[in-house]
GROMACS .gro file of N, CA and C in nm:
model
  330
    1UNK      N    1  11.368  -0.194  12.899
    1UNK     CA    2  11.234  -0.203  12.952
    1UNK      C    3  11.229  -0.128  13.085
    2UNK      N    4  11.115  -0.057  13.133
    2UNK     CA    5  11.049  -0.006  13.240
    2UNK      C    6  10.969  -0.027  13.287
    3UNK      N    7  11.018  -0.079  13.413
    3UNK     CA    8  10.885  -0.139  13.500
    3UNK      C    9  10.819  -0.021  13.597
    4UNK      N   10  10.668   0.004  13.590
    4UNK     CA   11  10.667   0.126  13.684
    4UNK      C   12  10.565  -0.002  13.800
    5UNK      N   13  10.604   0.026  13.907
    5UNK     CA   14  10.548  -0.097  14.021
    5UNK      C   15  10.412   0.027  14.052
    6UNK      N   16  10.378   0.142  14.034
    6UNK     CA   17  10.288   0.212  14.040
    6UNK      C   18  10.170   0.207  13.943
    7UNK      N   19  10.197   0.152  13.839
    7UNK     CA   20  10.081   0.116  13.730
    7UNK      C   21  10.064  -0.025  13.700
    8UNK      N   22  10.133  -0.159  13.796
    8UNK     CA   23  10.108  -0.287  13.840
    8UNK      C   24  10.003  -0.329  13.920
    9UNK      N   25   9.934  -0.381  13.918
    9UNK     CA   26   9.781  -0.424  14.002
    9UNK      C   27   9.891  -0.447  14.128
   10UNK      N   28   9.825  -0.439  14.241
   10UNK     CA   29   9.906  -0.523  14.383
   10UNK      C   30   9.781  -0.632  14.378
   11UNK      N   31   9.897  -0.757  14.396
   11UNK     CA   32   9.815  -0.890  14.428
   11UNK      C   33   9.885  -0.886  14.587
   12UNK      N   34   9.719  -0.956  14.647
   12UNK     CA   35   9.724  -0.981  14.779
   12UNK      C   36   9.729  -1.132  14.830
   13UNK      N   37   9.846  -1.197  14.869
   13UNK     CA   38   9.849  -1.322  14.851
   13UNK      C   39   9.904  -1.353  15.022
   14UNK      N   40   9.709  -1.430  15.074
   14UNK     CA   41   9.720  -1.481  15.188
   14UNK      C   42   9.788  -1.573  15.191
   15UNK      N   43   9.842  -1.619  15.333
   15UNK     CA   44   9.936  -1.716  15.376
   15UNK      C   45  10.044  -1.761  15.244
   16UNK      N   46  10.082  -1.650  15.186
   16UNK     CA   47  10.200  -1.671  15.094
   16UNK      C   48  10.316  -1.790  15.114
   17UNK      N   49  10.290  -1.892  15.043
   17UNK     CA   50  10.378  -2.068  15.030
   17UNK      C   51  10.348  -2.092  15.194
   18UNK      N   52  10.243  -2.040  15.252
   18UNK     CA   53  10.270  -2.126  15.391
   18UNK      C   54  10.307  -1.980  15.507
   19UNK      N   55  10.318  -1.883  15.474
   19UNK     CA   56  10.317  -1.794  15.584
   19UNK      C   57  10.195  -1.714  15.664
   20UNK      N   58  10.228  -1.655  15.718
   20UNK     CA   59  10.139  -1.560  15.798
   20UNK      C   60  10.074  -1.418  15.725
   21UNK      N   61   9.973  -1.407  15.733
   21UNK     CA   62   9.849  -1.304  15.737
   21UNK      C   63   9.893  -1.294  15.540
   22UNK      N   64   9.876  -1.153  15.503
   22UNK     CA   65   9.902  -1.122  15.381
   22UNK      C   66  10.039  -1.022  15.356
   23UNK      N   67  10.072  -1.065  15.211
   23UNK     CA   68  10.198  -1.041  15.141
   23UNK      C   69  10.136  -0.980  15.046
   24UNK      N   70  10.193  -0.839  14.975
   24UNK     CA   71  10.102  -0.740  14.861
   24UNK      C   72  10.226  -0.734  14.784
   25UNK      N   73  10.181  -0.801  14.655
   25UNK     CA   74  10.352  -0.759  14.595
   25UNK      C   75  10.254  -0.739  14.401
   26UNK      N   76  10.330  -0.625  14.374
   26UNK     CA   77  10.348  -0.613  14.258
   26UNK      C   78  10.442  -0.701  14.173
   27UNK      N   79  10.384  -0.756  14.084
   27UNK     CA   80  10.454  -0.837  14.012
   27UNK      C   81  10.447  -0.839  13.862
   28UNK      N   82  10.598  -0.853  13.780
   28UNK     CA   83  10.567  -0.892  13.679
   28UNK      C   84  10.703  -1.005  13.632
   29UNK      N   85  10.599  -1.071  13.528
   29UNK     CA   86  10.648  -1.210  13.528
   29UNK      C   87  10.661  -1.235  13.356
   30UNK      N   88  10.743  -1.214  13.282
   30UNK     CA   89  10.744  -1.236  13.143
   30UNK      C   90  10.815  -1.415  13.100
   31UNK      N   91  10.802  -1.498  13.252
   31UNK     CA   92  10.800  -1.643  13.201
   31UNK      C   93  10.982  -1.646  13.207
   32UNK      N   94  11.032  -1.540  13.205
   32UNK     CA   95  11.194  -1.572  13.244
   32UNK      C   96  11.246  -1.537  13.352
   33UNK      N   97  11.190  -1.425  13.413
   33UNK     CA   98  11.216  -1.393  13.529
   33UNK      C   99  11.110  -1.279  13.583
   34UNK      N  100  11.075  -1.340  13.725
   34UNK     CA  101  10.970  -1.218  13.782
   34UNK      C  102  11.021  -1.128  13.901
   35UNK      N  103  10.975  -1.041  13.873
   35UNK     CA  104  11.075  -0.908  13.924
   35UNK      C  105  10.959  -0.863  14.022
   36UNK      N  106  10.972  -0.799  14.169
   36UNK     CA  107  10.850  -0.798  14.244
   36UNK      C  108  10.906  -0.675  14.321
   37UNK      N  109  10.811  -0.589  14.365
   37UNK     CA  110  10.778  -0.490  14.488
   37UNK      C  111  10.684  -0.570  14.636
   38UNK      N  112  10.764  -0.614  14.699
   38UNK     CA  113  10.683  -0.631  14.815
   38UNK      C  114  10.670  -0.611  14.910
   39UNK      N  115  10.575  -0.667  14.978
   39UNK     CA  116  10.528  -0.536  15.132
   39UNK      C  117  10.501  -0.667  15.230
   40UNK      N  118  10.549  -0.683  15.314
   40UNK     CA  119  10.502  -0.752  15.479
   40UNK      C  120  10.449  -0.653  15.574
   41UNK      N  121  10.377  -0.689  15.633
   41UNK     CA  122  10.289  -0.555  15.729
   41UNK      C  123  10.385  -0.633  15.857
   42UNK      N  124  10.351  -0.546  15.942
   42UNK     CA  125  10.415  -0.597  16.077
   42UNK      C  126  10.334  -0.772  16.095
   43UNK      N  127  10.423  -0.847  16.137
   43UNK     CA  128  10.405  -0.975  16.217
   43UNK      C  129  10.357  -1.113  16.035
   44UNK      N  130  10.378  -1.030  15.933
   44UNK     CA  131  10.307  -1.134  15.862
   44UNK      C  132  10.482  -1.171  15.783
   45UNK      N  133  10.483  -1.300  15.720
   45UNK     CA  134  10.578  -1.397  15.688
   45UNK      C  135  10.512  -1.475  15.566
   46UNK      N  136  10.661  -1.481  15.522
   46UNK     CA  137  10.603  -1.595  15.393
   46UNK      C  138  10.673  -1.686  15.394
   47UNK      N  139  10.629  -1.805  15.377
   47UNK     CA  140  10.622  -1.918  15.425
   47UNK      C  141  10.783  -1.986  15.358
   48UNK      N  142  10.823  -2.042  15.473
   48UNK     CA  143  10.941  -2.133  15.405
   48UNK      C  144  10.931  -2.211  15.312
   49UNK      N  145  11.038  -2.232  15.197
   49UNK     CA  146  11.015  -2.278  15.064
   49UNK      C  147  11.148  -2.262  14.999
   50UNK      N  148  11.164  -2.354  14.869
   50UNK     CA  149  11.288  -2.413  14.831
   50UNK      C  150  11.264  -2.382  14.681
   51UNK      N  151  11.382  -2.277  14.615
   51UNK     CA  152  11.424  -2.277  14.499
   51UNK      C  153  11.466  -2.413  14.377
   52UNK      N  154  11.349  -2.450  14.356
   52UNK     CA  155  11.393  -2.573  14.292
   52UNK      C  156  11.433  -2.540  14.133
   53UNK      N  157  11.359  -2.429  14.084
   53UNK     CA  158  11.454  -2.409  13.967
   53UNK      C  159  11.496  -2.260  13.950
   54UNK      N  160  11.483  -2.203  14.007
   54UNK     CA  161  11.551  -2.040  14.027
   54UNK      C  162  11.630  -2.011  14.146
   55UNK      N  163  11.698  -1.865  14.144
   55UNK     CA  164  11.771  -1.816  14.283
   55UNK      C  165  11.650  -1.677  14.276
   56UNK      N  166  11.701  -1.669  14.425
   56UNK     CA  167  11.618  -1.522  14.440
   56UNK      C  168  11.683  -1.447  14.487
   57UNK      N  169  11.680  -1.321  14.479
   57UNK     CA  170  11.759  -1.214  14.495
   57UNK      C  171  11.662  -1.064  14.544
   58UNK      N  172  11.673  -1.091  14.722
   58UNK     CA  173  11.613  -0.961  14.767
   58UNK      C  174  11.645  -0.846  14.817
   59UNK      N  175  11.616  -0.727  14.796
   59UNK     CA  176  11.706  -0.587  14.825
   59UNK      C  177  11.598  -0.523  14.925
   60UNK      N  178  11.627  -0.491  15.036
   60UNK     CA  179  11.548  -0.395  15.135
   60UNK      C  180  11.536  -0.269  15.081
   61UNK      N  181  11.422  -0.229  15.130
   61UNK     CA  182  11.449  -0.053  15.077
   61UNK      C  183  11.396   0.001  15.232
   62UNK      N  184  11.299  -0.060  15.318
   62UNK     CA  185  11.264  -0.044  15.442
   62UNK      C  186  11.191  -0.116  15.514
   63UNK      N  187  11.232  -0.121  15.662
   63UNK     CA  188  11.159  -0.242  15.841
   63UNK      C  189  11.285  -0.311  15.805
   64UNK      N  190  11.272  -0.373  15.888
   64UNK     CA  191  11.348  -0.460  15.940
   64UNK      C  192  11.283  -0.597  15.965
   65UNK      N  193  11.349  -0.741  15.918
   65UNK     CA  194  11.261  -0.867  15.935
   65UNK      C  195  11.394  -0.979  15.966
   66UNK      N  196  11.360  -1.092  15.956
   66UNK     CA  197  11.438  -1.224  15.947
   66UNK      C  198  11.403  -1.293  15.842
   67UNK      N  199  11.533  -1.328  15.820
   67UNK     CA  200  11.530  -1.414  15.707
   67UNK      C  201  11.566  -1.545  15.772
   68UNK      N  202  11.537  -1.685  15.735
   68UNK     CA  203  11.555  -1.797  15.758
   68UNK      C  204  11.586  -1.860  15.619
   69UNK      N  205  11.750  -1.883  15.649
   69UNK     CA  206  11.834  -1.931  15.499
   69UNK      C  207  11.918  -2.054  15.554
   70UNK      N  208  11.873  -2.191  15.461
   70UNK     CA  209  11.943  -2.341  15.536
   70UNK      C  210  11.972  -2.361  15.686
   71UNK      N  211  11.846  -2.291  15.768
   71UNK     CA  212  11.841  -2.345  15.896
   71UNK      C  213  11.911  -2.257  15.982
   72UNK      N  214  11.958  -2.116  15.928
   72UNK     CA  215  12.012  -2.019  15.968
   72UNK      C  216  11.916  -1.900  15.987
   73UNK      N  217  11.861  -1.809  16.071
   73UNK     CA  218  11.844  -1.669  16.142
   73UNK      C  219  11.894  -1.570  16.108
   74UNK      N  220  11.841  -1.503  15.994
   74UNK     CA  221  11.952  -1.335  15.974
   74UNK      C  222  11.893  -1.238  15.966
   75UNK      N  223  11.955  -1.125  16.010
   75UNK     CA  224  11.843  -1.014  16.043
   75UNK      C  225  11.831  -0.939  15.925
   76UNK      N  226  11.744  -0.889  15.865
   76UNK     CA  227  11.774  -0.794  15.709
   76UNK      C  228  11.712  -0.645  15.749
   77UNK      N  229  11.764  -0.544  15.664
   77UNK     CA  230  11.734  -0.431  15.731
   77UNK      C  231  11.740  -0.358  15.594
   78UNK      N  232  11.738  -0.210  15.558
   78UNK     CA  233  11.723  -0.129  15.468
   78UNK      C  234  11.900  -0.150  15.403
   79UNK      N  235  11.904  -0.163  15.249
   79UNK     CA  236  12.034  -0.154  15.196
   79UNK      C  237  12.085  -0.280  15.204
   80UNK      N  238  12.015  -0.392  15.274
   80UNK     CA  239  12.103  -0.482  15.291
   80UNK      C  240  12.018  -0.634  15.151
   81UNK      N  241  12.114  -0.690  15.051
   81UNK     CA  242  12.071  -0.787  14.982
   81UNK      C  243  12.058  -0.970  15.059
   82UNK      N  244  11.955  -1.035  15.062
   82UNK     CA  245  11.936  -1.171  15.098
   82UNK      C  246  11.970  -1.212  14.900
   83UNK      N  247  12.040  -1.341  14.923
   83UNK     CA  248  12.036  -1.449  14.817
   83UNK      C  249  12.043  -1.566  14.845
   84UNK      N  250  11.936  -1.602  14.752
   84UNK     CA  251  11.920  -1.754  14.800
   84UNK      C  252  11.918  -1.859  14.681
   85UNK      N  253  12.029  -1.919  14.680
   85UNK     CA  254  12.073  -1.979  14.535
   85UNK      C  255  11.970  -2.090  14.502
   86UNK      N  256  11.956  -2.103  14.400
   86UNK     CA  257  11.898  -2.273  14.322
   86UNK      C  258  11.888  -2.342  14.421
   87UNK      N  259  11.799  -2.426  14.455
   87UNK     CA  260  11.827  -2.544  14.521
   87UNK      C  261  11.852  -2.558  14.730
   88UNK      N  262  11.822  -2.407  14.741
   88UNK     CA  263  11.820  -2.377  14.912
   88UNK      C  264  11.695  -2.308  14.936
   89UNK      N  265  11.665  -2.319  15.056
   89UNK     CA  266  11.582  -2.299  15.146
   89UNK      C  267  11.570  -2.144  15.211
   90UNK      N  268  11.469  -2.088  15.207
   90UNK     CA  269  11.409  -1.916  15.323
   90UNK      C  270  11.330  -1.929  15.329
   91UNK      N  271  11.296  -1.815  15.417
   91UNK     CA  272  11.140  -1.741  15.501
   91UNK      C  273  11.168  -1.646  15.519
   92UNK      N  274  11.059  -1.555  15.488
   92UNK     CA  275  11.134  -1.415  15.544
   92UNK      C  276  11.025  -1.359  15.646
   93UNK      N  277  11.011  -1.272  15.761
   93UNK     CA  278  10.955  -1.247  15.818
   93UNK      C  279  10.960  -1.097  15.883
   94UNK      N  280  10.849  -1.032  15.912
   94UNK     CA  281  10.850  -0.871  15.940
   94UNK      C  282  10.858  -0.819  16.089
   95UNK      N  283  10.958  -0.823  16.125
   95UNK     CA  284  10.973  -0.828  16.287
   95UNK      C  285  10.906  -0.715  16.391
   96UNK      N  286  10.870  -0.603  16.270
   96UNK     CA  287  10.827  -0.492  16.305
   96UNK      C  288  10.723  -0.474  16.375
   97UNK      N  289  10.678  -0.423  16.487
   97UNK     CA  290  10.533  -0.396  16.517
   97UNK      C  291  10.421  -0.313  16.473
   98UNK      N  292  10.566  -0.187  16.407
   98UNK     CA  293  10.500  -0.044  16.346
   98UNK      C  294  10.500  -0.005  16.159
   99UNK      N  295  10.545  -0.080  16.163
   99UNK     CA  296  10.597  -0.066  15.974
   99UNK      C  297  10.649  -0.193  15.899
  100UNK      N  298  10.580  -0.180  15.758
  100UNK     CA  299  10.582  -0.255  15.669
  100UNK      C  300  10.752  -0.295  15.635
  101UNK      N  301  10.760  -0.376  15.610
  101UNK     CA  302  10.885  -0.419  15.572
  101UNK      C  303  10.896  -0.479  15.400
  102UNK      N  304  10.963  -0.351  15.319
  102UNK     CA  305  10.946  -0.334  15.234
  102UNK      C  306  11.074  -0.402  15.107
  103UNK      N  307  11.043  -0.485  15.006
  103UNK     CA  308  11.192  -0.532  14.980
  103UNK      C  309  11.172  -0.533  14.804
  104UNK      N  310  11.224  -0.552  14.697
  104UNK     CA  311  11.268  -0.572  14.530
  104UNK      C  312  11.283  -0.737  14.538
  105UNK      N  313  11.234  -0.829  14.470
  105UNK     CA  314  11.297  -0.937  14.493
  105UNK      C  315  11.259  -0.941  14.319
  106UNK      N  316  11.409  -1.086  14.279
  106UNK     CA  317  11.425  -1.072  14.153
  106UNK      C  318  11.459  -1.229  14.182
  107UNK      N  319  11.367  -1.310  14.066
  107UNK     CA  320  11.344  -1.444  14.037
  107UNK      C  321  11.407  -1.500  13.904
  108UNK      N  322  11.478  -1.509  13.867
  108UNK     CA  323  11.505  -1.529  13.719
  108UNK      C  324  11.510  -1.723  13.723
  109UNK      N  325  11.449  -1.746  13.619
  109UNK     CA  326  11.447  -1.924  13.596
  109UNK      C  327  11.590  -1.958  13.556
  110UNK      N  328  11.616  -2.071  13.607
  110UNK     CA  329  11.739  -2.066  13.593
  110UNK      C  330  11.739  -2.244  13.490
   0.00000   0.00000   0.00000
């Protein structure tokens, strides 16, 4: 299968689980796992929240943000993967003033 994130509607999802301003993510979701393109503009965050039946798995492609993983601060940057297993806690946030902070995140139900 081929996902083109260019012929995906972008959904615009304010205060995403509890964060700041808007989150634009292409998504698709075939009920086993949803596979996403998303975008944080400078200063916006999505809201802390707990994998109760999946892990997530996010890949930078570009900005720079924080991640908040079990009460921990980490900085994420281009190239670099966040995972956040079953059953733990993030936030991720766009530290940037000038650019979107751009990331792949992959949801599979577990």
């Amino acid at each position: 299968m081929i996902l083109d994130f260019n012929k995906i509607p972008v959904k615009e999802l304010e205060h995403f689980k509890g964060g700041e301003q808007t989150f634009f993510a292409h998504m698709a979701d075939d009920g086993a796992c949803k596979i996403m393109h998303g975008t944080l503009p400078p200063g916006a965050s999505i809201g802390l929240h707990t994998h109760d039946d999946s892990c997530e798995i996010m890949y930078f492609l570009s900005g720079r943000g924080t991640v908040q993983y079990d009460g921990q601060v980490l900085t994420v940057g281009p190239g670099q993967v966040h995972y956040c297993p079953k059953g733990h806690t993030h936030t991720l946030r766009n530290e940037e003033t000038d650019r979107d902070l751009v990331f792949i995140g992959i949801v599979p139900k577990q």
